[in-house]
Coordinates of C-alpha atoms and ligand atoms in Angstrom, one line a residue:
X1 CA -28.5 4.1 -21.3
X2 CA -26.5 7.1 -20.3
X3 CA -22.4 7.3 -20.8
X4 CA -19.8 5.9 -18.8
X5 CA -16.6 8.5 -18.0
X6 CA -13.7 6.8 -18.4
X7 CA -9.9 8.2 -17.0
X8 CA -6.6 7.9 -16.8
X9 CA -4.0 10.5 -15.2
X10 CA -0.8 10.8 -16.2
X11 CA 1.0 12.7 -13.5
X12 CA 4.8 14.3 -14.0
X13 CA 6.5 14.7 -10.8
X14 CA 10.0 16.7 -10.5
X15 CA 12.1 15.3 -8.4
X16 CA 13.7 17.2 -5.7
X17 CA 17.8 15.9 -6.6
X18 CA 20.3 18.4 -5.9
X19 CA 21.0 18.5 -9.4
X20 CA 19.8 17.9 -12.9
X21 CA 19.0 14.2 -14.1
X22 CA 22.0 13.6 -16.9
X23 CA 24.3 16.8 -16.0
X24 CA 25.8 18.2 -13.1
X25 CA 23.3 21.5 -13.9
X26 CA 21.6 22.8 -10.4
X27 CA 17.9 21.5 -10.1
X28 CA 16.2 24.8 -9.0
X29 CA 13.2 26.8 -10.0
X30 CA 13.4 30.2 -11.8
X31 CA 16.5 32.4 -12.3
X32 CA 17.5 34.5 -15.0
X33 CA 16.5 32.6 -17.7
X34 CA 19.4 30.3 -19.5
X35 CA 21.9 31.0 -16.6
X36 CA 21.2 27.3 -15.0
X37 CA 22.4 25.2 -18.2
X38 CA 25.3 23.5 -19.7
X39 CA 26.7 21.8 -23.0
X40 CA 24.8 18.5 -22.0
X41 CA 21.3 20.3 -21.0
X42 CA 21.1 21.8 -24.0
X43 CA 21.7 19.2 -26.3
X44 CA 25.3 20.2 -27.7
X45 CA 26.8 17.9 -30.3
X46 CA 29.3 15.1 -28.8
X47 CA 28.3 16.7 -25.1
X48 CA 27.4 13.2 -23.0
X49 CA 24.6 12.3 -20.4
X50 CA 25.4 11.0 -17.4
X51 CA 22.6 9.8 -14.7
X52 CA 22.2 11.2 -11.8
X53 CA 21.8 8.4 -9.1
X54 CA 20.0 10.1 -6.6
X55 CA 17.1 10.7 -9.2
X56 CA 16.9 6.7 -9.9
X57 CA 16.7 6.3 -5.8
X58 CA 13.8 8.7 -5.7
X59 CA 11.8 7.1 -8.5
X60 CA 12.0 3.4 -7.0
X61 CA 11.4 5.5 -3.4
X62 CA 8.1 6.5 -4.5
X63 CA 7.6 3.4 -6.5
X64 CA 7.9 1.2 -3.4
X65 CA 5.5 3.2 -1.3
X66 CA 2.4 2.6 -3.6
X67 CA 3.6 -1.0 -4.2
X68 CA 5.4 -1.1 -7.4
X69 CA 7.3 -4.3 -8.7
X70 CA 10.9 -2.5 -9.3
X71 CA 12.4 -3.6 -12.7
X72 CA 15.7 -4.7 -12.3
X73 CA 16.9 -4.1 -15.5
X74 CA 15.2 -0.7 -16.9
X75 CA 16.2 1.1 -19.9
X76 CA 16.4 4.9 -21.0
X77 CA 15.2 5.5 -24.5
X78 CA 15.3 8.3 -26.8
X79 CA 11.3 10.0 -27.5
X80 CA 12.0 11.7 -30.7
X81 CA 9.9 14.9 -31.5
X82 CA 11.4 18.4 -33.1
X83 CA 9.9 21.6 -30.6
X84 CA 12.1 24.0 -29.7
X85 CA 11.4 23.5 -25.8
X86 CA 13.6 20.5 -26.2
X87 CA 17.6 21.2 -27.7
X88 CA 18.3 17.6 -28.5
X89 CA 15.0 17.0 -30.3
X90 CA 14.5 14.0 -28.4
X91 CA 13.7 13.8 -24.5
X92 CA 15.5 11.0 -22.4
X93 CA 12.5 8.8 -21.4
X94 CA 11.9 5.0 -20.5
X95 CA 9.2 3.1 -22.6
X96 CA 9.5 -0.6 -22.5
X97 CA 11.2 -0.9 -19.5
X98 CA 10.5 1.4 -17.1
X99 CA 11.5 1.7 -13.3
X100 CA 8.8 0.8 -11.7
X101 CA 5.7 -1.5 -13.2
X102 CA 2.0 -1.7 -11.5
X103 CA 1.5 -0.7 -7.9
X104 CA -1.5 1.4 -7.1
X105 CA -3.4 3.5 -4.6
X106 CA -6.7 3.3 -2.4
X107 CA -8.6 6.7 -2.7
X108 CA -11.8 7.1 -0.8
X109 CA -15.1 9.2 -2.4
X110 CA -18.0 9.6 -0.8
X111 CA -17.4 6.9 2.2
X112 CA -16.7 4.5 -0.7
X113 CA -13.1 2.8 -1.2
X114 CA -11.5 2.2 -4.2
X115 CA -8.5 1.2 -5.8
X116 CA -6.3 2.7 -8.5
X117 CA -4.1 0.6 -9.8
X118 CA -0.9 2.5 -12.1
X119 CA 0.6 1.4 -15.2
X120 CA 4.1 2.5 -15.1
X121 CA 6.4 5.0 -13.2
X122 CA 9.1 5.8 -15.4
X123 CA 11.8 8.0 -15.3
X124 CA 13.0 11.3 -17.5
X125 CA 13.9 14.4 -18.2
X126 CA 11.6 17.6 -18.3
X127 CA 11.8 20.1 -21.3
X128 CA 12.8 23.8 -21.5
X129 CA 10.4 26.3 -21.1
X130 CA 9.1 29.0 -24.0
X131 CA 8.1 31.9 -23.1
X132 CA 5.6 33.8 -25.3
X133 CA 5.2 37.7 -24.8
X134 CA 5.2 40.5 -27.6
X135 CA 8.1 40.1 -29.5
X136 CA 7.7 36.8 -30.2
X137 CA 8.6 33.1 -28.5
X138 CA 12.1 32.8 -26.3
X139 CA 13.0 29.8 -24.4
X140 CA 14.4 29.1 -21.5
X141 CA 16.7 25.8 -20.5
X142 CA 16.9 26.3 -16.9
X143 CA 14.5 23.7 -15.9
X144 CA 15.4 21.4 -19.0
X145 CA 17.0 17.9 -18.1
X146 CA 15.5 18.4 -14.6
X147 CA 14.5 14.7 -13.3
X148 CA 11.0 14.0 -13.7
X149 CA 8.7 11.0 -13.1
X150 CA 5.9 10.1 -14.8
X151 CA 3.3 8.2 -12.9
X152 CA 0.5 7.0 -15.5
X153 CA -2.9 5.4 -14.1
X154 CA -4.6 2.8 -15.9
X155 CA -7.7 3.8 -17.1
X156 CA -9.7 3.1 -13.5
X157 CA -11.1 6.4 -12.6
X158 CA -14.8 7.3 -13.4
X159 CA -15.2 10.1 -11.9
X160 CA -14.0 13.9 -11.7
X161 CA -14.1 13.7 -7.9
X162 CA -12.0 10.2 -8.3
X163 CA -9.4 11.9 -10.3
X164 CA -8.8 14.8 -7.7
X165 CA -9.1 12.2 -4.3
X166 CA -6.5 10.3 -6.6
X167 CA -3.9 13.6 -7.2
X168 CA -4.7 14.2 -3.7
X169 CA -3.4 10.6 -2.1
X170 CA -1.1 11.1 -4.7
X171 CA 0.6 14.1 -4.0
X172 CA 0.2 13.5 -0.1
X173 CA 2.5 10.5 -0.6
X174 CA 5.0 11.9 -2.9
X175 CA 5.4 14.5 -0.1
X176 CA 5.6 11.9 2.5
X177 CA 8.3 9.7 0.8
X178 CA 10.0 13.1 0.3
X179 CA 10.8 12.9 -3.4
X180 CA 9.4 15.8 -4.8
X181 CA 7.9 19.6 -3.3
X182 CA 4.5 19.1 -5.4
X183 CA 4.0 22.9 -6.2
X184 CA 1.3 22.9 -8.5
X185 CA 1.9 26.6 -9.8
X186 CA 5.7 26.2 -10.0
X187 CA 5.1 22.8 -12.3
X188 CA 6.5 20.4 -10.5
X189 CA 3.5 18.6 -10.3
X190 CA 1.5 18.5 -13.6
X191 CA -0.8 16.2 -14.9
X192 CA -2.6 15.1 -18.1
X193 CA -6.1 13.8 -18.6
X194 CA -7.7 11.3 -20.8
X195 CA -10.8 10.7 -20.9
X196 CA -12.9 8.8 -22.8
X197 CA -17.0 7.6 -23.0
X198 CA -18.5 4.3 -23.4
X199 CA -21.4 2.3 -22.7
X200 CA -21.6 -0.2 -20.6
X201 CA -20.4 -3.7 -21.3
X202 CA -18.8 -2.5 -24.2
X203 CA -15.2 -1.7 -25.4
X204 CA -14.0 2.0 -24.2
X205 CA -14.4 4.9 -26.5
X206 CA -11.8 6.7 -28.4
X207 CA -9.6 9.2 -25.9
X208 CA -9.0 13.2 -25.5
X209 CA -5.9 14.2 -23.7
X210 CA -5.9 17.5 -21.8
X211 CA -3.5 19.5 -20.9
X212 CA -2.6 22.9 -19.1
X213 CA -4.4 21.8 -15.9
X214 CA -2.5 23.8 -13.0
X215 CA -4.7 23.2 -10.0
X216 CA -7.3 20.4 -8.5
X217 CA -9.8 22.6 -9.4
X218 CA -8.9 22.7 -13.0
X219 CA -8.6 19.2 -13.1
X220 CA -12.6 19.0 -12.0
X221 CA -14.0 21.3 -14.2
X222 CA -12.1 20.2 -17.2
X223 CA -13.6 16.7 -16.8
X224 CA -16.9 17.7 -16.2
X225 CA -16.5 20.0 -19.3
X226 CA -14.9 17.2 -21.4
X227 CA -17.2 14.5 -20.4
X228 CA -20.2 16.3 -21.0
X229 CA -18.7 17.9 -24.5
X230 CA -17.9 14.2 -25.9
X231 CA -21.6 13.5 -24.7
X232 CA -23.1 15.8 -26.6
X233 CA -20.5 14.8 -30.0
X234 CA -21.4 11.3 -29.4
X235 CA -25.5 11.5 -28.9
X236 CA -25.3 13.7 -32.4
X237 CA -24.1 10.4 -33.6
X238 CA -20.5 11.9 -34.1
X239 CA -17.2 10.6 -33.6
X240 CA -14.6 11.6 -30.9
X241 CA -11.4 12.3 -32.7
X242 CA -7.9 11.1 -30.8
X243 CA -6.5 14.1 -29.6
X244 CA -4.6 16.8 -27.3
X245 CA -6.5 19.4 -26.4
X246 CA -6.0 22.5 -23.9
X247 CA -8.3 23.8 -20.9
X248 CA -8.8 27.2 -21.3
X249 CA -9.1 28.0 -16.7
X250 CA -10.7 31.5 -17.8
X251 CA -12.9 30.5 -20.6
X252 CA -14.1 26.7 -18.8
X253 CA -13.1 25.1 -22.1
X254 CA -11.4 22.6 -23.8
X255 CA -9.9 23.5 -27.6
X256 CA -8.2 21.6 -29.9
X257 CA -4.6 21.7 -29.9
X258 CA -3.4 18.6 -32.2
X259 CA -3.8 15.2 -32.7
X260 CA -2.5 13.5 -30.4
X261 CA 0.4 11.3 -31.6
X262 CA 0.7 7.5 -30.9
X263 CA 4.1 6.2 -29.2
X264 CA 4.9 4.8 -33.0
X265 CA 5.2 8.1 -34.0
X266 CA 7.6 9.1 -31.3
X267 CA 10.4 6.9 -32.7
X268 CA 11.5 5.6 -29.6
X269 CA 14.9 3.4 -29.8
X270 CA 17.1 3.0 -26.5
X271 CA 19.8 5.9 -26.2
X272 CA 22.7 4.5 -27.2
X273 CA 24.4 6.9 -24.9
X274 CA 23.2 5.6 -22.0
X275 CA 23.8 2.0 -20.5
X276 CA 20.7 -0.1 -19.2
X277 CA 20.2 0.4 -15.2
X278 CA 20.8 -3.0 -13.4
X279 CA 19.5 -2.5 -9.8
X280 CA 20.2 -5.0 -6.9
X281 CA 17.6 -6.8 -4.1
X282 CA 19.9 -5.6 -1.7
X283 CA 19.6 -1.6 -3.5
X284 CA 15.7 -2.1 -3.5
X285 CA 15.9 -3.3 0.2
X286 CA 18.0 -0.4 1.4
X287 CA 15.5 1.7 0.3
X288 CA 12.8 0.2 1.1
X289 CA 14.3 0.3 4.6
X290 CA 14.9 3.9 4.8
X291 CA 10.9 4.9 3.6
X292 CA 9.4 7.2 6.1
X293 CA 6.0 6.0 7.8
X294 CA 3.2 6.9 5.4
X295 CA -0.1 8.5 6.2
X296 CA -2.2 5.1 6.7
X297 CA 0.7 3.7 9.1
X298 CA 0.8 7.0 11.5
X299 CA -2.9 7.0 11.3
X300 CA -2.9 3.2 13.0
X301 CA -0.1 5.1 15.6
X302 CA -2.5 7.9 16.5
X303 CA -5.3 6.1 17.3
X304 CA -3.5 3.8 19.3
X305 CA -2.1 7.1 21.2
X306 CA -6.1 7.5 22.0
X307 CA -6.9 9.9 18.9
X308 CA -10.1 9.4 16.9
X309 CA -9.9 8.4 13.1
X310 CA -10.9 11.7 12.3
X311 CA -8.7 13.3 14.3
X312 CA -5.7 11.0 13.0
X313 CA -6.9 11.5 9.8
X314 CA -7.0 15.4 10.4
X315 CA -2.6 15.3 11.6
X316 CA -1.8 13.3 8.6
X317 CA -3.2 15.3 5.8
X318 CA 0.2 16.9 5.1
X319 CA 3.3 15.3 6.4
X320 CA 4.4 18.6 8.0
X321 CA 1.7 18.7 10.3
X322 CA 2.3 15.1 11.3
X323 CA 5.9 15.5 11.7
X324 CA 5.4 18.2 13.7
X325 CA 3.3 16.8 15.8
X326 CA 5.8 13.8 16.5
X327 CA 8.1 16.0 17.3
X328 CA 6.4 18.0 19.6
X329 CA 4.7 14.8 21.7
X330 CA 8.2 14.2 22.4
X331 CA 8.9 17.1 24.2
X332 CA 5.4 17.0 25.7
X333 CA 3.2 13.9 26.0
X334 CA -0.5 14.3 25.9
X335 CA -1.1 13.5 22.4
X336 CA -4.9 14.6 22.6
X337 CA -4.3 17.5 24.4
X338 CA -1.4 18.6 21.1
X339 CA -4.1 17.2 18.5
X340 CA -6.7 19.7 19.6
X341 CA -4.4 22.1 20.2
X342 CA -2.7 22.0 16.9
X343 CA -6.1 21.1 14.7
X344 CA -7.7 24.2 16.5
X345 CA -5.2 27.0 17.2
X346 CA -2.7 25.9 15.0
X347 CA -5.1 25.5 11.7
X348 CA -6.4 29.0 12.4
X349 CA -2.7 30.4 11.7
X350 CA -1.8 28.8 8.4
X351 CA -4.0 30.4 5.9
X352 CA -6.1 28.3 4.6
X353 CA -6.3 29.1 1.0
X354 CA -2.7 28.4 0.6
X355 CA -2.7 25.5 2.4
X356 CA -0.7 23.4 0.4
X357 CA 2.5 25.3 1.5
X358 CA 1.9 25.8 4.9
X359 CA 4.5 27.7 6.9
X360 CA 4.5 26.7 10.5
X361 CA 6.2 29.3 11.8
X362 CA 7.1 28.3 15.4
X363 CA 9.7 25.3 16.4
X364 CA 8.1 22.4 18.2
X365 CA 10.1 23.2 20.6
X366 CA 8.4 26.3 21.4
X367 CA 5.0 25.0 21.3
X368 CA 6.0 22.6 23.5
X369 CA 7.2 24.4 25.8
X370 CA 3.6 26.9 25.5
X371 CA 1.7 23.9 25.8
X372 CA 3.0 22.7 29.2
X373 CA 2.7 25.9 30.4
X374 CA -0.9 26.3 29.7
X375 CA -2.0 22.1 30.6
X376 CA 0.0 22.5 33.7
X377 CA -2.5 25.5 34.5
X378 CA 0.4 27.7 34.8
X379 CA -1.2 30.1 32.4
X380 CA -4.5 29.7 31.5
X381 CA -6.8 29.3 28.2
X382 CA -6.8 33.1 26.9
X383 CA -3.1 33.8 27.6
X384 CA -2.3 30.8 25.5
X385 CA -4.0 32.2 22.6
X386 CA -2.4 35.5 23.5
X387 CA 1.4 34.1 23.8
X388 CA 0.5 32.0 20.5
X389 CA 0.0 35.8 18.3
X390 CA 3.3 36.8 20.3
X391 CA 5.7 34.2 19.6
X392 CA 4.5 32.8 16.0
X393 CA 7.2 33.5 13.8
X394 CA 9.7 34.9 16.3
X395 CA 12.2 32.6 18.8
X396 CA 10.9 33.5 21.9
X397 CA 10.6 31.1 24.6
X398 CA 7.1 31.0 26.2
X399 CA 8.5 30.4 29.7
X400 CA 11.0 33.8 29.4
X401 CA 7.8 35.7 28.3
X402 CA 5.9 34.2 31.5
X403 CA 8.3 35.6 34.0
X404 CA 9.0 38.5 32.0
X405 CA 5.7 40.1 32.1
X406 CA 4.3 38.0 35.3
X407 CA 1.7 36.0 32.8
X408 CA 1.3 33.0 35.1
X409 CA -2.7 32.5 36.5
X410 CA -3.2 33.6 39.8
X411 CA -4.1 30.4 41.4
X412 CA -3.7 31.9 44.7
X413 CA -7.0 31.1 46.7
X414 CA -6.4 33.9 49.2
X415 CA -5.8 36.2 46.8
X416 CA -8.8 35.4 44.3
X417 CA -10.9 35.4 47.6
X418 CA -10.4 39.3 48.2
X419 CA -10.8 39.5 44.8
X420 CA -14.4 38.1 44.8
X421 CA -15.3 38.6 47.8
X422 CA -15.4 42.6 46.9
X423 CA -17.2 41.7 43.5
X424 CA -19.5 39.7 45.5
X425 CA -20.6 42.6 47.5
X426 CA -20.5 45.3 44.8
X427 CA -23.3 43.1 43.0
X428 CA -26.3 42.0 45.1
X429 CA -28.6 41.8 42.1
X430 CA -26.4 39.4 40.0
X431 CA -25.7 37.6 43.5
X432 CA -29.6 37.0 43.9
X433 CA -29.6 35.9 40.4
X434 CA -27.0 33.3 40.7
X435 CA -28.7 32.1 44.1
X436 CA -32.2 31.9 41.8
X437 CA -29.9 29.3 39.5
X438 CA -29.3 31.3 36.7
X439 CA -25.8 30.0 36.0
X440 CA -25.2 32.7 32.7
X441 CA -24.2 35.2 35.6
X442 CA -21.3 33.1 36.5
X443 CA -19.8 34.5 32.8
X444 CA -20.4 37.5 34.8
X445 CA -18.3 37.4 37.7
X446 CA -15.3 35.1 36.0
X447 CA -15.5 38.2 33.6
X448 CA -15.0 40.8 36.4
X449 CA -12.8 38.6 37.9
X450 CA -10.2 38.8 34.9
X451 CA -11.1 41.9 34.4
X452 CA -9.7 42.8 37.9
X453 CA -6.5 40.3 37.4
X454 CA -5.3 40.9 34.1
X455 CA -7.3 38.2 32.6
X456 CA -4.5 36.2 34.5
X457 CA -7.1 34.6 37.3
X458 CA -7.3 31.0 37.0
X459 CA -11.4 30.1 35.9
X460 CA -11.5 27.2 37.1
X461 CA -10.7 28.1 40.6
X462 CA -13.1 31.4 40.0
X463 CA -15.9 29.2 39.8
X464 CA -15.0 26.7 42.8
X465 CA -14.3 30.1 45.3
X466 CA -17.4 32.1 43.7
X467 CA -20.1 28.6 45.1
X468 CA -18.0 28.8 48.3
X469 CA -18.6 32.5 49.2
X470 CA -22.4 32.3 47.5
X471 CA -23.6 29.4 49.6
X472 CA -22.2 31.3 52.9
X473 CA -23.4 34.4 52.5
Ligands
ADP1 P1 0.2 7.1 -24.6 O1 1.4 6.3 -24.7 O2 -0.4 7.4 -25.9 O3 0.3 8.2 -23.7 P2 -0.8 5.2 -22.7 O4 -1.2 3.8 -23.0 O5 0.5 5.4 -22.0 O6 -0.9 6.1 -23.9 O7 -2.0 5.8 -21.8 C1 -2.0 7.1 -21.3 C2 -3.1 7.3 -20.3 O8 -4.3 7.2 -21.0 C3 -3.1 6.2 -19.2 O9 -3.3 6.9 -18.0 C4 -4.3 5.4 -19.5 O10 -4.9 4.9 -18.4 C5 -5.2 6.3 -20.2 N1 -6.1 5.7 -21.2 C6 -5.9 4.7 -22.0 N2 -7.0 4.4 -22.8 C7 -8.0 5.2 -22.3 C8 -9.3 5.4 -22.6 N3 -9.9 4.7 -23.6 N4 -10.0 6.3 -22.0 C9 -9.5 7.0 -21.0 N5 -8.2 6.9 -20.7 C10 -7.4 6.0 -21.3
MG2 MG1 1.7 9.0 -22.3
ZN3 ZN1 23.3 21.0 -17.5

């Protein structure tokens, strides 16, 4: 009987507060190393901690959109280990009694539903950062004490393509409650995984933990790496030995780093410095109140606008797309007509390998305003795409640039009549083949026909006037 993969994520998620989680220390990436610190971030003696609020909103934010229960009585306690990343030598954490307790997500692989359910998401601080380069190790505090959450899976996930439909849901709804920018190579989103073999029916095997994962794709390849190495120990008729160990991206290996420590070992006591959080019905209802429609909920809104699951599914992939399409169907209201428009053109602009931080550049407003123009026929198809290149990333108005260089489609049957009528004439042969039914000409003469108009003649019209003059002459 061949092995069962067994996994569990831990995630860490900076939050995106203002400022730090126990000091009043900007939360911001980068800067000139140790320039963004203060007595309390790094870990002066008789300097105090005091918590940030907006950091405890934001963890029970994204707690109540996967469906958390909200401890109302949570606890910060002290995780004791000596590395020089950390000035205190102890991190502010929460183990017994974290924010938020169970909750879970539906991922989809393969057509097949599933659900995740979570452990814990609890709240604390992040650690300095060393630096290692030739002359040795330096560290840097800026990004120590920044609020963090930890959201830790139980161990439901048996698959490599599980894990990454899971970081994806994940990371789609941390961005859709708003609580965190997710930027995988900037570390705000980081994520451990264990994983473990066993056969089926009986208890699960002994656990690696990996670390330094810093994209999706890491993430697959490690497990499939670590799955298959542990396969390999075990069928020798070795053991698995509890560990942390590191993915080497280059290499497409896991080493060794330590063994891993058990919580025991951590030392954990409640931080006497801090007082235990008491948090209202009517705190958790506020917020609850003020969460942002997720990706499931606009999905059920699209489609009742007419769009297809796909489709819906397609807008909702990244709250900026969907938020941009809400705002622009209120400017314009032809939800399918902006869905196509948006999936096609729009997709084509934002490159596609760095998806993740797609930058829209063109107000809603504006591509409003270019999409009337073109579904009211006042420009047509091509000068669309044309205006589109024009505009992205500048403020110009569609509708100045339309007057401006006398863009609109000549819809003027008179006029296009001349127009073809002389085309018609020039051509006899592509005439007679027309007549004889081949309709691959018509490309012909709509071409000509733009050709002779700027590309500004309207094609639909082309084609009505073109039958007209064939059938009478
Ligand atoms: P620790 O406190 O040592 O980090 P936790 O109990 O918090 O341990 O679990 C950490 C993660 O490991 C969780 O995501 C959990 O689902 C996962 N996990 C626990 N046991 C196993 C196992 N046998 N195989 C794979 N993952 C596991
Ligand atoms: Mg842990
Ligand atoms: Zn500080």
């Amino acid at each position: 009987m061949s092995w069962k993969v067994v996994i569990g994520l831990e995630v860490h998620s900076e939050l995106s507060t203002n400022s730090k989680c126990f000091c009043s220390c900007k939360n911001k990436f980068g800067g000139e190393p140790n320039t963004n610190c203060c007595p309390v971030c790094t870990g002066m003696p008789g300097a105090l901690p005091v918590l940030n609020q907006k950091a405890v909103e934001y963890a029970i934010r994204m707690g109540l959109a996967v469906g958390c229960k909200i401890n109302q009585y949570s606890v910060f306690e002290r995780k004791n280990y000596y590395y020089p990343d950390l000035p205190k030598a102890y991190q502010i954490s929460q183990l017994e009694f974290p924010l938020c307790v169970g909750g879970g997500l539906e991922i989809e692989v393969d057509g097949k539903k599933k659900f995740i359910n979570l452990d814990r998401i609890h709240l604390e601080e992040d650690a300095g950062k060393l630096i290692h380069d030739v002359s040795g190790t330096l560290v840097d505090y800026n990004r120590g004490g920044v609020p963090l959450i930890e959201i830790v899976s139980k161990p439901d996930i048996s698959s490599a393509e599980e894990a990454v439909a899971y970081l994806e849901k994940l990371r789609s709804t941390l961005l859709y409650v708003g609580v965190s920018d997710c930027k995988m190579q900037e570390g705000s989103l980081r994520c451990d995984v264990n994983l473990s073999l066993h056969k089926e029916g009986e208890p699960f095997g002994t656990r690696t933990e990996m670390k330094n994962l810093n994209s999706f794709r890491a993430v697959l390849r490690a497990i499939k790496y670590e799955a298959k190495r542990q396969a390999e120990v075990l069928d020798k008729g070795g053991k698995i030995i509890q560990e942390t160990r590191r993915w080497d991206d280059e290499e497409g290996k896991t080493y060794s780093m330590r063994t891993k420590e058990d919580s025991q070992d951590y030392r954990y006591f409640p931080d006497p410095d801090l007082i235990p959080i008491k948090i209202t019905d009517e705190y958790i209802n506020k917020i609850k109140a003020d969460l942002p429609k997720l990706a499931n909920e606009r999905i059920e809104d699209y489609m009742n606008m007419g769009l297809s699951l796909k489709d819906a599914e397609l807008l909702t992939n990244q709250r900026k797309i969907s938020d941009y399409f809400d705002e622009i169907i209120k400017q314009f209201n032809q939800p399918k007509f902006v869905c196509n428009w948006i999936c096609g053109e729009v997709f084509k602009k934002l490159n596609t390998e760095t998806y993740e931080d797609a930058n829209i550049e063109l107000s809603a407003k504006q591509m409003a305003n270019l999409l009337q123009l073109y579904h009211s026929g006042t420009i047509n198809q091509a000068v669309a795409r044309q205006l589109l290149d024009e505009i992205w990333g500048t403020d110009l108005i569609p509708e100045n640039i339309v007057k401006e260089k006398g863009l609109a489609q000549i819809s003027d049957e008179k006029g296009l009549e001349e127009i073809l009528t002389k085309i018609v004439n020039e051509n006899p042969k592509a005439v007679a083949e027309l007549k004889a039914g081949n309709q691959k000409t018509m490309a012909f003469f709509i071409g000509q026909t733009m050709k002779a108009t700027n590309g500004k003649a309207n094609p639909k019209l082309v084609g009505e006037i073109l039958n007209k003059i064939i059938k009478e002459c």
